[in-house]
Structures are given as structure tokens and as C-alpha cells.
Amino acid sequence: MKTIIMTALSTLLGLTSLAASATEFQPFQTYTRPALPLNGEWKIIVDPYENGYYNYRYEPFDQMDNPPRSAYFRDAKPRHSGELIEYDFDASESLTVPGDWNTQKEKLYYYEGSIWYRKLFNAPATEGKQRTFLHFGAANYRADVYLNGEKLGHHVGGFTPFYFETTGKLKPQGNSLVVKVDNKRQRDGVPTLNTDWWNYGGITRSVRLLVTPEVFVRDYKIQLNDHKTGELSGYAVVDGAGAGREVRLTLPQLNIDVRATTNAEGVATFSARAVGAQLWSPDSPRMYQVIVRTGNDRLDDEVGLRTIEAEGKQLLLNGKPIFLRGISLHEEYAVDGGGRVTSVEEARKQLQWARDLNANFVRLAHYPHNEHIVRLADQLGVMLWSEIPVYWTINWDSEETYQNAQAQLEEMIGRDKNRASIIIWSLANETPVSEARNRFLTRLADRARSLDSSRLISAAMEKHYDPENPERAIVEDPLAELMDIVSFNQYIGWYDGLHEKAERVTWHIPYDKPVFISEFGAGAKQGLQGDSNTLWTEAYQAELYRKTLAMLDKIDGFVGTSPWILADFRSPRRALPGVQDDFNRKGLLSETGVPKEAFGVLREYYRQRALERVTVEKAEQSE
Ligand code: GCU
């Protein structure tokens, strides 16, 4: 039993130390801040040999005191007819930012390596001691960033935000921003060499230049600790001020207007009571305006207020049992042949598809998706699972790999901690049980809990069979002890027998926790008709859904599922000609959004589930 009071106390204690430790990773809430967008056409140089980064002795130019003008980040032009410069961004081809490079140019479809991006821009006017920051929504996988020939820094991890301060480094006109993006897969990377999704490379999310006052609100967190009393707590991080700085937190629609003072780390903590607040839920995704102010700086945002807990085998949203009518989703929108999602409209379309399924929950797999979709989910009332790409067999023994995974966890939670829609942080997917893995994930779980005690922690685990009884499925994993809900993937009927097997399998899941099936499914080529015992037909997939859902309904503590997957998606592991053609075909929709028969099966199952809940609620209200 997770007690609210405890949470409140640990939250308050946690907050001060959290805010202190947050200085390590410094989240920057930028989505609602005005900024100069640097999206659009960027000039590029495709550099498989990294000739623009290393000299012929393979020494990195940006480690040299005086890097030569042959280094691409110098963005140089011959100064006279005798100067040898063997690149020219102005005369080069271009790519659109945000966007992956694989679906923008035929020749880059399979490309894994480095590409140099260059954007020229004029600096916005600044007054007095204003500060400027370059912010990237994401770039896959490693980004080295240079401004006017000077290195600003680098970032590793393809799905989380990063930024650099550029105060005093901008010229009024013609600033040269050069970014080397390298999407080569790494054995020690997160993810590692092998995944079942396309390794889209590039500056895949927006680039923005922000101007702030010298002292500004860089980050804040607000959470509802008790849905009965309305007790709220939170903190704000002021950048540029030490102790003694006044910060004001206002939720005008709730008549909350509190002030607090920063500690030595520039952190001010708040507590308040949200009297009469309408709690956030899929049926009523009420959002409240939030304003955080200090001096002449003001950060505007909006939040939903809700609590999410695990109690025994139940999942409680605002204290009421909830069933997660879910679907899994990759951050890919291939309707027009595209790749990574880049716009609010595409994200809205994905959530609309999920709503058409009568879903109230989406598993964002297997990495943090763009900020558009989590903010839309807040507004539309779709609950979310957000995950870091600790996927399959990463290098559990490498401390560098651990630090990489932890940084991605911090960046994911840092960006989305105020999103009511996100109810579950997932640490991993289908990772093999071992001492090293258990240690690795235990550290991650501790870090996640220290960063955010208001959400549930989980991971997609796996099942195995009882050696004595090949139809007795068991979910037993030391990691489950650490998780708030026991989630696992199972593919009975696809990688494990045929769909009729689901009628015979029984489950042994020895935990007093809610049980969630984070994946199941079957491949089907949209439009391929045939009998329901023939693989790849729509009928086979539909039958597998019917039998699997009936099997899951018998599991004690079953609180929901997110079948694999909403739409067909690209994967280099899917080579069957005429059927897969580089697509994983387990979608309920084709990659262009055409429903398969199973879409209707799941939609009807969720319609029934939703109806049942309404009936239960009505009965409770009439008692
Ligand atoms: C795995 C994995 C997915 C993969 C799916 C499949 O469970 O988590 O990333 O795409 O199975 O094989 O289709």
C-alpha cells in the first residue's frame, strides 16, 4: 500500500534534495517560451569518413587549439584563389529540420554515419544582460554542436532534449550554426546495435533560439499529492540567482498564488491546496494555467492535476480503479512515406487513431517521443507510458552505458514531469535477467524514484514456461519486485505457437501488483485476405486478438494492455518481399493508416470495457 502522507513527506524532502541534485542535469522548460525557430532548410554535407572532423592521422580537429579551416565546423570559404578548402556549405544540398534524413533522400535511406548540418541566422535583438540559449528537441544519435566555428558541446542519445548557452557568442548577422549528427549504432550505446525499428538519423526535432532575462525560471515541477485534500507541492529552479530570490507560483483558476524564496541552488519549494479542483482524467482532461514568476521573468504553462497509484492488484487514478485500454506506438508517421513524427498535426493524427480504437492509453515505445504528443495527450485525456531505449541486450557491465541510460532517464523525466498524461515511466524493454542487468536497472529505478515520486515505475519484462508444464506461463523476474506494476510482453500465437494455443495457456504471476500486458500481436499484410489459420492474413491477426484478449481477461490483476502496435512501422529486420518490405506488419493499421480487421476487434473489446466501467461507476454512485 503506497500511502499519500508518506508520499507528501518524501516529496517535500525529495524536492529540496532533488532540486539540489537536479543541478547535475538541468532541465529547461522551453515548450511554452517564445523563441526564434531555426527549423527549415539546413545545408548539409554527408561525411561517411568523418573527413570534416578528423585529419588524416584520425586526430579530431575540435580537440586542437587552432583547428584548421578544413574542419567543416569552421564553415570556411577560400580567402584567396590559392587557398584549398574542399567543402562549401553554401553550394551543398540541404535537408529539412526537423526530420530524419532517411526518408528525405533516396540515397540516405539506409545511411548510418555522420552528416554535417549548417544553418545561418541573424541574432534576435537583446537588451541589457539578457541571455541566449540554443535548444534542440532531439538529434539521433550523437550531436556535436558548433557556433561560429567554436564548439558549444555534444549530446548523446537520440530522443531527448539538450541545449547550450550562447550568451555573448552571437553576432548580430550571419551566425553559422554547424551540427555534426552521427547515427552510427554503438555496442555500448543506448540503444545498442540491434533494435526492431529504423535507425532514423538527423536533427529529428525542432531547433530554437531562446532569449531570457539574466535571471529566469529554468524549470519547475508541480504535483498533486492527495486527490482528496487537494494538497499540492512543487518547486521552481531559478537560473542566475543564488539564495534569497523571491519566486511566485500562480494557478489563477484555483486562486492559488504563493511565494517562496530560493535556496543556495536557486531552488524555491512550494506547497498549496487546490480547493475544488477538477481532477484530470481521460473523461475530463481538465487543464489549469500555471504561471511561475521571478523578477521580470515569467513562465506560462498548463497542467492537469491527478494522482496515480498502485494498490494491491489495482491501478487507481484519482483513487478510482482504472483499466488501461492501450495501444503501443512508434514515433513514426509513414502516411506520406515519411519517417519520424515532426509536427503537432502528425502527433494529433496518431492520438486520433488511438481514440478511434476506444483507447485511453498509449505506450510510447521504446524511447521518449516528441513533446507535441505528450502535451496533446494532456489536452485530449490520453494516459501515457514513456520509456527510455534500454532495449534487449545493452552492455550492462559498462559504467559509461549506465551513465548514458541514466542521462536519458533524467532528460525524459526532466522534460515531461509536469504532464498529467504520463502515468508510467518505463526503464527497459525485454532485457535478459542477469546480475549485471538487475544491478543496472535497480540503479535506474532508484534514480527514477528520486526524480519523481508521483508516477509509477515499470519495464516490459518477459514470460517463460514451467519446465514441468509447457502451457503454464510464468512471469517471474527479480525486477518485478522493484516495479509498481508487473508489465510483460507475450507473443503466444506468433513467435510462440498458433493463436489456438492462447485457449490452453494458464498464467502464474506471483506478485500482489497490477498486471499489464505491454505487448502482444501478430503480423498481417493489410488487404491480404484468407482463412484465420494462415499467417499474414488479416483474419489470422484478428483471430489472435480475439483469443488473446479472452486469455488475458482470465489473468488475476489484469489492469490493461498495449498491443503491438497501432500502425505498421519500418524495421531493417523485416525483409519478407511482398509482405514486409522493410515494415513490421503487426500494426492494426497499415503504415498509411488503413485499418485491418483486428482494428475492429480491439475497438469493440475496448467499447465493452469502457461500458462496463461506466456501469460499475453508476452502480457505485447509486449506492
Ligand atoms: C518485441 C519488441 C518490439 C518488436 C516486437 C516484434 O517484443 O519489444 O520492439 O517490434 O517484439 O517482434 O514485432
mmCIF file of C-alpha atoms in Angstrom, residues 79-440:
data_model
loop_
_atom_site.group_PDB
_atom_site.id
_atom_site.type_symbol
_atom_site.label_atom_id
_atom_site.label_comp_id
_atom_site.label_asym_id
_atom_site.label_seq_id
_atom_site.Cartn_x
_atom_site.Cartn_y
_atom_site.Cartn_z
ATOM 1 C CA ARG A 79 40.142 33.654 -48.790
ATOM 2 C CA HIS A 80 42.100 33.738 -51.987
ATOM 3 C CA SER A 81 42.443 31.703 -55.166
ATOM 4 C CA GLY A 82 45.283 29.708 -53.697
ATOM 5 C CA GLU A 83 43.564 28.572 -50.524
ATOM 6 C CA LEU A 84 42.468 24.909 -50.540
ATOM 7 C CA ILE A 85 39.071 24.433 -48.932
ATOM 8 C CA GLU A 86 37.414 21.144 -50.029
ATOM 9 C CA TYR A 87 33.859 21.811 -48.852
ATOM 10 C CA ASP A 88 31.309 24.569 -49.293
ATOM 11 C CA PHE A 89 28.055 24.503 -47.348
ATOM 12 C CA ASP A 90 26.510 27.289 -49.479
ATOM 13 C CA ALA A 91 26.854 25.170 -52.610
ATOM 14 C CA SER A 92 25.777 21.983 -50.876
ATOM 15 C CA GLU A 93 22.412 20.187 -50.866
ATOM 16 C CA SER A 94 20.015 20.573 -47.979
ATOM 17 C CA LEU A 95 17.746 18.706 -45.608
ATOM 18 C CA THR A 96 14.650 19.839 -43.744
ATOM 19 C CA VAL A 97 14.857 20.256 -39.972
ATOM 20 C CA PRO A 98 13.144 18.795 -38.042
ATOM 21 C CA GLY A 99 13.160 15.497 -39.844
ATOM 22 C CA ASP A 100 15.071 12.255 -40.338
ATOM 23 C CA TRP A 101 17.407 12.091 -43.342
ATOM 24 C CA ASN A 102 16.442 8.526 -44.319
ATOM 25 C CA THR A 103 13.051 9.440 -45.792
ATOM 26 C CA GLN A 104 14.104 12.762 -47.268
ATOM 27 C CA LYS A 105 16.652 11.448 -49.789
ATOM 28 C CA GLU A 106 16.623 8.066 -51.534
ATOM 29 C CA LYS A 107 20.425 7.817 -51.192
ATOM 30 C CA LEU A 108 20.180 8.233 -47.403
ATOM 31 C CA TYR A 109 17.512 5.559 -46.856
ATOM 32 C CA TYR A 110 19.953 3.086 -45.286
ATOM 33 C CA TYR A 111 22.597 5.689 -44.345
ATOM 34 C CA GLU A 112 24.248 5.289 -40.963
ATOM 35 C CA GLY A 113 27.106 7.674 -40.343
ATOM 36 C CA SER A 114 27.782 11.384 -39.972
ATOM 37 C CA ILE A 115 26.071 14.267 -41.716
ATOM 38 C CA TRP A 116 27.034 17.905 -41.130
ATOM 39 C CA TYR A 117 24.157 20.395 -40.902
ATOM 40 C CA ARG A 118 24.687 24.154 -41.247
ATOM 41 C CA LYS A 119 22.245 26.956 -40.569
ATOM 42 C CA LEU A 120 22.984 30.658 -40.968
ATOM 43 C CA PHE A 121 20.867 33.031 -38.829
ATOM 44 C CA ASN A 122 20.753 36.587 -37.540
ATOM 45 C CA ALA A 123 20.615 37.052 -33.814
ATOM 46 C CA PRO A 124 17.398 38.432 -32.286
ATOM 47 C CA ALA A 125 17.804 41.839 -30.662
ATOM 48 C CA THR A 126 18.643 41.531 -26.975
ATOM 49 C CA GLU A 127 18.608 44.178 -24.253
ATOM 50 C CA GLY A 128 20.854 44.649 -21.255
ATOM 51 C CA LYS A 129 22.019 41.427 -19.684
ATOM 52 C CA GLN A 130 19.627 39.139 -21.497
ATOM 53 C CA ARG A 131 20.866 35.577 -22.100
ATOM 54 C CA THR A 132 20.513 33.322 -25.123
ATOM 55 C CA PHE A 133 20.241 29.534 -25.436
ATOM 56 C CA LEU A 134 20.232 27.144 -28.376
ATOM 57 C CA HIS A 135 17.741 24.334 -27.711
ATOM 58 C CA PHE A 136 17.404 21.051 -29.604
ATOM 59 C CA GLY A 137 14.318 18.841 -29.192
ATOM 60 C CA ALA A 138 16.433 15.837 -30.215
ATOM 61 C CA ALA A 139 19.056 14.631 -32.704
ATOM 62 C CA ASN A 140 19.826 10.952 -33.351
ATOM 63 C CA TYR A 141 22.243 9.748 -32.049
ATOM 64 C CA ARG A 142 25.332 11.837 -31.231
ATOM 65 C CA ALA A 143 25.362 15.598 -31.966
ATOM 66 C CA ASP A 144 28.467 17.804 -31.889
ATOM 67 C CA VAL A 145 27.425 21.463 -31.985
ATOM 68 C CA TYR A 146 29.500 24.437 -33.156
ATOM 69 C CA LEU A 147 28.654 28.156 -33.299
ATOM 70 C CA ASN A 148 30.736 30.478 -35.449
ATOM 71 C CA GLY A 149 33.474 27.837 -35.559
ATOM 72 C CA GLU A 150 33.571 27.358 -31.778
ATOM 73 C CA LYS A 151 32.464 24.089 -30.125
ATOM 74 C CA LEU A 152 29.459 24.516 -27.820
ATOM 75 C CA GLY A 153 29.349 20.871 -26.765
ATOM 76 C CA HIS A 154 27.894 17.498 -27.657
ATOM 77 C CA HIS A 155 24.962 15.284 -26.741
ATOM 78 C CA VAL A 156 24.459 11.531 -26.878
ATOM 79 C CA GLY A 157 21.012 9.931 -27.097
ATOM 80 C CA GLY A 158 18.577 10.288 -29.964
ATOM 81 C CA PHE A 159 15.281 11.049 -28.242
ATOM 82 C CA THR A 160 15.702 13.700 -25.533
ATOM 83 C CA PRO A 161 16.312 17.468 -25.459
ATOM 84 C CA PHE A 162 19.596 19.307 -24.974
ATOM 85 C CA TYR A 163 20.680 22.921 -25.044
ATOM 86 C CA PHE A 164 23.712 25.223 -24.861
ATOM 87 C CA GLU A 165 24.032 28.751 -23.532
ATOM 88 C CA THR A 166 25.203 31.136 -26.279
ATOM 89 C CA THR A 167 25.193 34.410 -24.328
ATOM 90 C CA GLY A 168 27.974 36.654 -25.689
ATOM 91 C CA LYS A 169 28.701 34.228 -28.547
ATOM 92 C CA LEU A 170 26.239 35.542 -31.108
ATOM 93 C CA LYS A 171 26.989 38.032 -33.879
ATOM 94 C CA PRO A 172 24.169 40.386 -34.965
ATOM 95 C CA GLN A 173 24.273 38.944 -38.514
ATOM 96 C CA GLY A 174 25.265 35.701 -40.212
ATOM 97 C CA ASN A 175 25.790 33.335 -37.294
ATOM 98 C CA SER A 176 26.979 29.938 -38.503
ATOM 99 C CA LEU A 177 25.460 27.055 -36.554
ATOM 100 C CA VAL A 178 27.050 23.719 -37.538
ATOM 101 C CA VAL A 179 25.903 20.378 -36.124
ATOM 102 C CA LYS A 180 27.578 17.052 -36.859
ATOM 103 C CA VAL A 181 24.990 14.316 -36.369
ATOM 104 C CA ASP A 182 26.204 10.714 -36.240
ATOM 105 C CA ASN A 183 23.644 7.906 -36.029
ATOM 106 C CA LYS A 184 26.076 5.039 -36.133
ATOM 107 C CA ARG A 185 24.895 2.275 -33.783
ATOM 108 C CA GLN A 186 27.237 1.513 -30.875
ATOM 109 C CA ARG A 187 27.721 -1.761 -28.936
ATOM 110 C CA ASP A 188 27.880 0.282 -25.731
ATOM 111 C CA GLY A 189 25.108 2.593 -26.876
ATOM 112 C CA VAL A 190 21.522 3.049 -25.577
ATOM 113 C CA PRO A 191 20.003 1.518 -27.611
ATOM 114 C CA THR A 192 22.697 -0.925 -28.671
ATOM 115 C CA LEU A 193 23.392 -2.468 -32.120
ATOM 116 C CA ASN A 194 20.183 -4.475 -32.504
ATOM 117 C CA THR A 195 16.661 -2.963 -32.473
ATOM 118 C CA ASP A 196 13.420 -3.653 -34.302
ATOM 119 C CA TRP A 197 12.966 -0.082 -35.508
ATOM 120 C CA TRP A 198 14.546 2.028 -38.241
ATOM 121 C CA ASN A 199 17.636 3.907 -37.119
ATOM 122 C CA TYR A 200 16.400 7.274 -38.367
ATOM 123 C CA GLY A 201 19.238 9.779 -38.304
ATOM 124 C CA GLY A 202 19.267 13.545 -38.198
ATOM 125 C CA ILE A 203 18.029 16.589 -36.331
ATOM 126 C CA THR A 204 14.662 14.998 -35.807
ATOM 127 C CA ARG A 205 13.022 17.654 -33.592
ATOM 128 C CA SER A 206 12.879 21.454 -33.514
ATOM 129 C CA VAL A 207 15.826 23.776 -33.024
ATOM 130 C CA ARG A 208 15.061 27.060 -31.279
ATOM 131 C CA LEU A 209 16.989 30.059 -30.012
ATOM 132 C CA LEU A 210 15.666 31.355 -26.699
ATOM 133 C CA VAL A 211 16.261 34.770 -25.158
ATOM 134 C CA THR A 212 15.773 35.072 -21.376
ATOM 135 C CA PRO A 213 16.356 37.709 -18.699
ATOM 136 C CA GLU A 214 19.656 37.379 -16.805
ATOM 137 C CA VAL A 215 17.730 35.653 -14.024
ATOM 138 C CA PHE A 216 14.929 33.380 -15.173
ATOM 139 C CA VAL A 217 12.766 30.387 -14.263
ATOM 140 C CA ARG A 218 14.538 27.500 -15.969
ATOM 141 C CA ASP A 219 12.498 24.640 -14.538
ATOM 142 C CA TYR A 220 9.575 23.844 -12.269
ATOM 143 C CA LYS A 221 7.603 20.875 -11.006
ATOM 144 C CA ILE A 222 4.125 20.750 -9.596
ATOM 145 C CA GLN A 223 2.239 17.691 -8.416
ATOM 146 C CA LEU A 224 -0.970 16.760 -6.641
ATOM 147 C CA ASN A 225 -0.080 14.671 -3.617
ATOM 148 C CA ASP A 226 -3.571 13.944 -2.380
ATOM 149 C CA HIS A 227 -6.692 13.861 -4.588
ATOM 150 C CA LYS A 228 -8.929 14.108 -1.506
ATOM 151 C CA THR A 229 -7.330 17.107 0.242
ATOM 152 C CA GLY A 230 -6.005 18.804 -2.911
ATOM 153 C CA GLU A 231 -2.581 19.078 -1.340
ATOM 154 C CA LEU A 232 -0.096 20.312 -3.928
ATOM 155 C CA SER A 233 3.668 20.584 -3.777
ATOM 156 C CA GLY A 234 6.292 21.711 -6.176
ATOM 157 C CA TYR A 235 9.462 23.649 -6.802
ATOM 158 C CA ALA A 236 10.912 26.168 -9.219
ATOM 159 C CA VAL A 237 14.543 26.412 -10.309
ATOM 160 C CA VAL A 238 15.778 29.945 -10.935
ATOM 161 C CA ASP A 239 18.836 30.205 -13.174
ATOM 162 C CA GLY A 240 21.224 33.061 -12.449
ATOM 163 C CA ALA A 241 20.267 33.584 -8.795
ATOM 164 C CA GLY A 242 21.557 32.033 -5.608
ATOM 165 C CA ALA A 243 19.705 32.147 -2.338
ATOM 166 C CA GLY A 244 17.077 34.676 -1.276
ATOM 167 C CA ARG A 245 15.359 35.250 -4.593
ATOM 168 C CA GLU A 246 11.566 35.544 -4.492
ATOM 169 C CA VAL A 247 9.546 33.297 -6.810
ATOM 170 C CA ARG A 248 5.788 33.414 -7.284
ATOM 171 C CA LEU A 249 3.652 30.435 -8.315
ATOM 172 C CA THR A 250 0.122 31.206 -9.510
ATOM 173 C CA LEU A 251 -2.746 28.951 -10.580
ATOM 174 C CA PRO A 252 -5.305 31.698 -11.201
ATOM 175 C CA GLN A 253 -8.279 29.377 -11.865
ATOM 176 C CA LEU A 254 -7.699 27.798 -8.443
ATOM 177 C CA ASN A 255 -6.949 31.067 -6.598
ATOM 178 C CA ILE A 256 -3.528 29.758 -5.752
ATOM 179 C CA ASP A 257 -0.916 32.493 -5.516
ATOM 180 C CA VAL A 258 2.060 31.537 -3.354
ATOM 181 C CA ARG A 259 5.549 32.939 -2.957
ATOM 182 C CA ALA A 260 8.742 31.253 -1.892
ATOM 183 C CA THR A 261 12.413 32.059 -1.702
ATOM 184 C CA THR A 262 15.275 30.288 -3.394
ATOM 185 C CA ASN A 263 17.949 28.331 -1.560
ATOM 186 C CA ALA A 264 21.649 28.403 -2.444
ATOM 187 C CA GLU A 265 20.964 26.284 -5.521
ATOM 188 C CA GLY A 266 18.358 28.724 -6.797
ATOM 189 C CA VAL A 267 15.527 26.346 -5.863
ATOM 190 C CA ALA A 268 12.271 27.507 -4.248
ATOM 191 C CA THR A 269 9.815 24.924 -2.946
ATOM 192 C CA PHE A 270 6.068 25.407 -2.708
ATOM 193 C CA SER A 271 3.110 23.762 -1.094
ATOM 194 C CA ALA A 272 -0.508 24.762 -1.531
ATOM 195 C CA ARG A 273 -4.053 23.362 -1.564
ATOM 196 C CA ALA A 274 -6.094 23.060 -4.734
ATOM 197 C CA VAL A 275 -9.583 23.517 -3.331
ATOM 198 C CA GLY A 276 -12.351 22.326 -5.627
ATOM 199 C CA ALA A 277 -10.009 21.329 -8.417
ATOM 200 C CA GLN A 278 -11.466 19.216 -11.223
ATOM 201 C CA LEU A 279 -9.110 16.262 -11.397
ATOM 202 C CA TRP A 280 -7.514 15.290 -14.711
ATOM 203 C CA SER A 281 -8.768 12.056 -16.249
ATOM 204 C CA PRO A 282 -9.462 10.659 -19.760
ATOM 205 C CA ASP A 283 -13.140 11.577 -19.341
ATOM 206 C CA SER A 284 -12.352 15.127 -18.178
ATOM 207 C CA PRO A 285 -8.795 16.212 -19.094
ATOM 208 C CA ARG A 286 -9.106 19.498 -17.245
ATOM 209 C CA MET A 287 -6.029 21.685 -17.603
ATOM 210 C CA TYR A 288 -5.100 24.558 -15.281
ATOM 211 C CA GLN A 289 -2.995 27.592 -16.162
ATOM 212 C CA VAL A 290 0.291 27.855 -14.240
ATOM 213 C CA ILE A 291 2.445 30.966 -14.040
ATOM 214 C CA VAL A 292 5.886 30.949 -12.418
ATOM 215 C CA ARG A 293 7.454 34.375 -12.000
ATOM 216 C CA THR A 294 10.664 35.858 -10.674
ATOM 217 C CA GLY A 295 11.694 39.468 -11.230
ATOM 218 C CA ASN A 296 10.746 40.376 -14.798
ATOM 219 C CA ASP A 297 10.705 36.769 -15.964
ATOM 220 C CA ARG A 298 7.507 34.762 -16.401
ATOM 221 C CA LEU A 299 6.981 31.146 -17.443
ATOM 222 C CA ASP A 300 3.452 30.256 -18.568
ATOM 223 C CA ASP A 301 2.284 26.656 -18.769
ATOM 224 C CA GLU A 302 -0.716 24.456 -18.136
ATOM 225 C CA VAL A 303 -1.053 21.310 -16.070
ATOM 226 C CA GLY A 304 -3.601 18.670 -15.200
ATOM 227 C CA LEU A 305 -3.910 17.604 -11.564
ATOM 228 C CA ARG A 306 -4.338 13.904 -10.828
ATOM 229 C CA THR A 307 -2.917 11.119 -8.680
ATOM 230 C CA ILE A 308 -1.943 7.656 -9.936
ATOM 231 C CA GLU A 309 -1.221 4.753 -7.616
ATOM 232 C CA ALA A 310 -0.919 1.008 -7.467
ATOM 233 C CA GLU A 311 -2.872 -0.547 -4.608
ATOM 234 C CA GLY A 312 -2.583 -4.294 -4.382
ATOM 235 C CA LYS A 313 -3.595 -5.545 -7.823
ATOM 236 C CA GLN A 314 -5.490 -2.368 -8.660
ATOM 237 C CA LEU A 315 -4.456 0.726 -10.549
ATOM 238 C CA LEU A 316 -6.034 3.843 -9.071
ATOM 239 C CA LEU A 317 -6.448 7.108 -10.952
ATOM 240 C CA ASN A 318 -7.604 9.783 -8.503
ATOM 241 C CA GLY A 319 -8.368 6.954 -6.092
ATOM 242 C CA LYS A 320 -10.643 5.091 -8.552
ATOM 243 C CA PRO A 321 -9.807 1.751 -10.245
ATOM 244 C CA ILE A 322 -8.840 2.241 -13.898
ATOM 245 C CA PHE A 323 -8.343 -0.144 -16.822
ATOM 246 C CA LEU A 324 -5.741 0.847 -19.403
ATOM 247 C CA ARG A 325 -7.305 0.400 -22.860
ATOM 248 C CA GLY A 326 -3.975 0.806 -24.576
ATOM 249 C CA ILE A 327 -2.038 0.511 -27.799
ATOM 250 C CA SER A 328 1.691 0.687 -28.482
ATOM 251 C CA LEU A 329 3.120 3.319 -30.811
ATOM 252 C CA HIS A 330 6.412 4.122 -32.530
ATOM 253 C CA GLU A 331 7.261 7.776 -33.240
ATOM 254 C CA GLU A 332 6.854 7.236 -36.969
ATOM 255 C CA TYR A 333 4.320 8.744 -39.358
ATOM 256 C CA ALA A 334 4.731 6.976 -42.650
ATOM 257 C CA VAL A 335 1.482 8.073 -44.285
ATOM 258 C CA ASP A 336 3.271 10.193 -46.911
ATOM 259 C CA GLY A 337 6.332 7.959 -46.990
ATOM 260 C CA GLY A 338 7.757 9.900 -44.057
ATOM 261 C CA GLY A 339 9.645 8.736 -41.030
ATOM 262 C CA ARG A 340 9.943 10.410 -37.659
ATOM 263 C CA VAL A 341 6.973 12.473 -36.482
ATOM 264 C CA THR A 342 7.856 16.145 -36.750
ATOM 265 C CA SER A 343 4.628 18.091 -36.307
ATOM 266 C CA VAL A 344 1.729 18.608 -33.908
ATOM 267 C CA GLU A 345 -0.659 17.596 -36.702
ATOM 268 C CA GLU A 346 1.014 14.206 -37.183
ATOM 269 C CA ALA A 347 1.030 13.603 -33.417
ATOM 270 C CA ARG A 348 -2.641 14.585 -33.255
ATOM 271 C CA LYS A 349 -3.401 12.122 -36.050
ATOM 272 C CA GLN A 350 -1.700 9.306 -34.135
ATOM 273 C CA LEU A 351 -3.713 10.069 -30.992
ATOM 274 C CA GLN A 352 -6.870 10.317 -33.060
ATOM 275 C CA TRP A 353 -6.204 6.818 -34.408
ATOM 276 C CA ALA A 354 -5.828 5.609 -30.830
ATOM 277 C CA ARG A 355 -9.084 7.305 -29.866
ATOM 278 C CA ASP A 356 -10.791 5.626 -32.847
ATOM 279 C CA LEU A 357 -9.781 2.378 -31.124
ATOM 280 C CA ASN A 358 -11.607 3.500 -27.935
ATOM 281 C CA ALA A 359 -8.182 3.572 -26.311
ATOM 282 C CA ASN A 360 -7.499 5.713 -23.226
ATOM 283 C CA PHE A 361 -3.796 4.826 -23.014
ATOM 284 C CA VAL A 362 -0.771 4.784 -25.362
ATOM 285 C CA ARG A 363 2.589 3.111 -24.782
ATOM 286 C CA LEU A 364 5.186 5.394 -26.367
ATOM 287 C CA ALA A 365 7.753 2.774 -27.488
ATOM 288 C CA HIS A 366 10.709 2.374 -26.997
ATOM 289 C CA TYR A 367 12.102 5.850 -26.419
ATOM 290 C CA PRO A 368 10.744 9.301 -25.371
ATOM 291 C CA HIS A 369 8.618 10.674 -28.188
ATOM 292 C CA ASN A 370 8.375 14.338 -29.206
ATOM 293 C CA GLU A 371 6.933 16.865 -26.771
ATOM 294 C CA HIS A 372 3.993 17.552 -29.102
ATOM 295 C CA ILE A 373 2.393 14.181 -28.412
ATOM 296 C CA VAL A 374 2.699 14.303 -24.628
ATOM 297 C CA ARG A 375 1.207 17.793 -24.494
ATOM 298 C CA LEU A 376 -1.622 16.772 -26.835
ATOM 299 C CA ALA A 377 -2.271 13.722 -24.657
ATOM 300 C CA ASP A 378 -2.701 16.076 -21.700
ATOM 301 C CA GLN A 379 -5.344 18.042 -23.611
ATOM 302 C CA LEU A 380 -7.091 15.032 -25.141
ATOM 303 C CA GLY A 381 -7.096 12.918 -21.977
ATOM 304 C CA VAL A 382 -4.908 10.051 -23.183
ATOM 305 C CA MET A 383 -2.770 8.393 -20.500
ATOM 306 C CA LEU A 384 0.801 7.565 -21.487
ATOM 307 C CA TRP A 385 3.664 5.182 -20.811
ATOM 308 C CA SER A 386 7.054 6.799 -21.583
ATOM 309 C CA GLU A 387 10.207 4.705 -21.920
ATOM 310 C CA ILE A 388 13.966 5.002 -22.380
ATOM 311 C CA PRO A 389 15.626 2.806 -25.047
ATOM 312 C CA VAL A 390 17.222 0.318 -22.652
ATOM 313 C CA TYR A 391 16.244 -2.343 -25.175
ATOM 314 C CA TRP A 392 17.232 -6.037 -25.420
ATOM 315 C CA THR A 393 20.940 -6.702 -24.732
ATOM 316 C CA ILE A 394 22.664 -3.453 -23.909
ATOM 317 C CA ASN A 395 26.091 -3.613 -22.229
ATOM 318 C CA TRP A 396 25.086 -3.978 -18.562
ATOM 319 C CA ASP A 397 28.688 -4.085 -17.345
ATOM 320 C CA SER A 398 29.694 -0.726 -18.814
ATOM 321 C CA GLU A 399 29.507 2.258 -16.433
ATOM 322 C CA GLU A 400 29.554 4.559 -19.464
ATOM 323 C CA THR A 401 26.466 2.768 -20.814
ATOM 324 C CA TYR A 402 24.808 3.145 -17.403
ATOM 325 C CA GLN A 403 25.572 6.897 -17.277
ATOM 326 C CA ASN A 404 24.172 7.215 -20.815
ATOM 327 C CA ALA A 405 20.936 5.432 -19.830
ATOM 328 C CA GLN A 406 20.628 7.486 -16.637
ATOM 329 C CA ALA A 407 21.133 10.732 -18.560
ATOM 330 C CA GLN A 408 18.335 9.765 -20.961
ATOM 331 C CA LEU A 409 16.108 8.927 -17.978
ATOM 332 C CA GLU A 410 16.851 12.307 -16.372
ATOM 333 C CA GLU A 411 16.207 14.144 -19.643
ATOM 334 C CA MET A 412 12.917 12.288 -20.225
ATOM 335 C CA ILE A 413 11.620 12.937 -16.684
ATOM 336 C CA GLY A 414 13.105 16.449 -16.730
ATOM 337 C CA ARG A 415 11.121 17.394 -19.841
ATOM 338 C CA ASP A 416 7.782 15.680 -19.071
ATOM 339 C CA LYS A 417 7.441 15.649 -15.269
ATOM 340 C CA ASN A 418 4.554 18.139 -15.371
ATOM 341 C CA ARG A 419 2.480 16.159 -17.881
ATOM 342 C CA ALA A 420 -0.615 14.643 -16.218
ATOM 343 C CA SER A 421 -0.989 12.261 -19.177
ATOM 344 C CA ILE A 422 2.209 10.375 -18.324
ATOM 345 C CA ILE A 423 1.375 7.881 -15.588
ATOM 346 C CA ILE A 424 4.189 5.323 -16.077
ATOM 347 C CA TRP A 425 7.937 5.705 -16.546
ATOM 348 C CA SER A 426 9.360 2.574 -18.195
ATOM 349 C CA LEU A 427 13.009 1.751 -17.667
ATOM 350 C CA ALA A 428 13.530 -1.032 -20.191
ATOM 351 C CA ASN A 429 12.129 -3.480 -22.750
ATOM 352 C CA GLU A 430 12.719 -7.252 -22.971
ATOM 353 C CA THR A 431 16.031 -7.320 -21.122
ATOM 354 C CA PRO A 432 17.580 -10.705 -20.218
ATOM 355 C CA VAL A 433 17.701 -11.484 -16.479
ATOM 356 C CA SER A 434 21.253 -11.372 -15.081
ATOM 357 C CA GLU A 435 23.036 -9.978 -12.016
ATOM 358 C CA ALA A 436 24.552 -7.135 -14.055
ATOM 359 C CA ARG A 437 21.190 -6.285 -15.614
ATOM 360 C CA ASN A 438 19.400 -6.382 -12.265
ATOM 361 C CA ARG A 439 22.007 -4.053 -10.736
ATOM 362 C CA PHE A 440 21.808 -1.709 -13.712
#
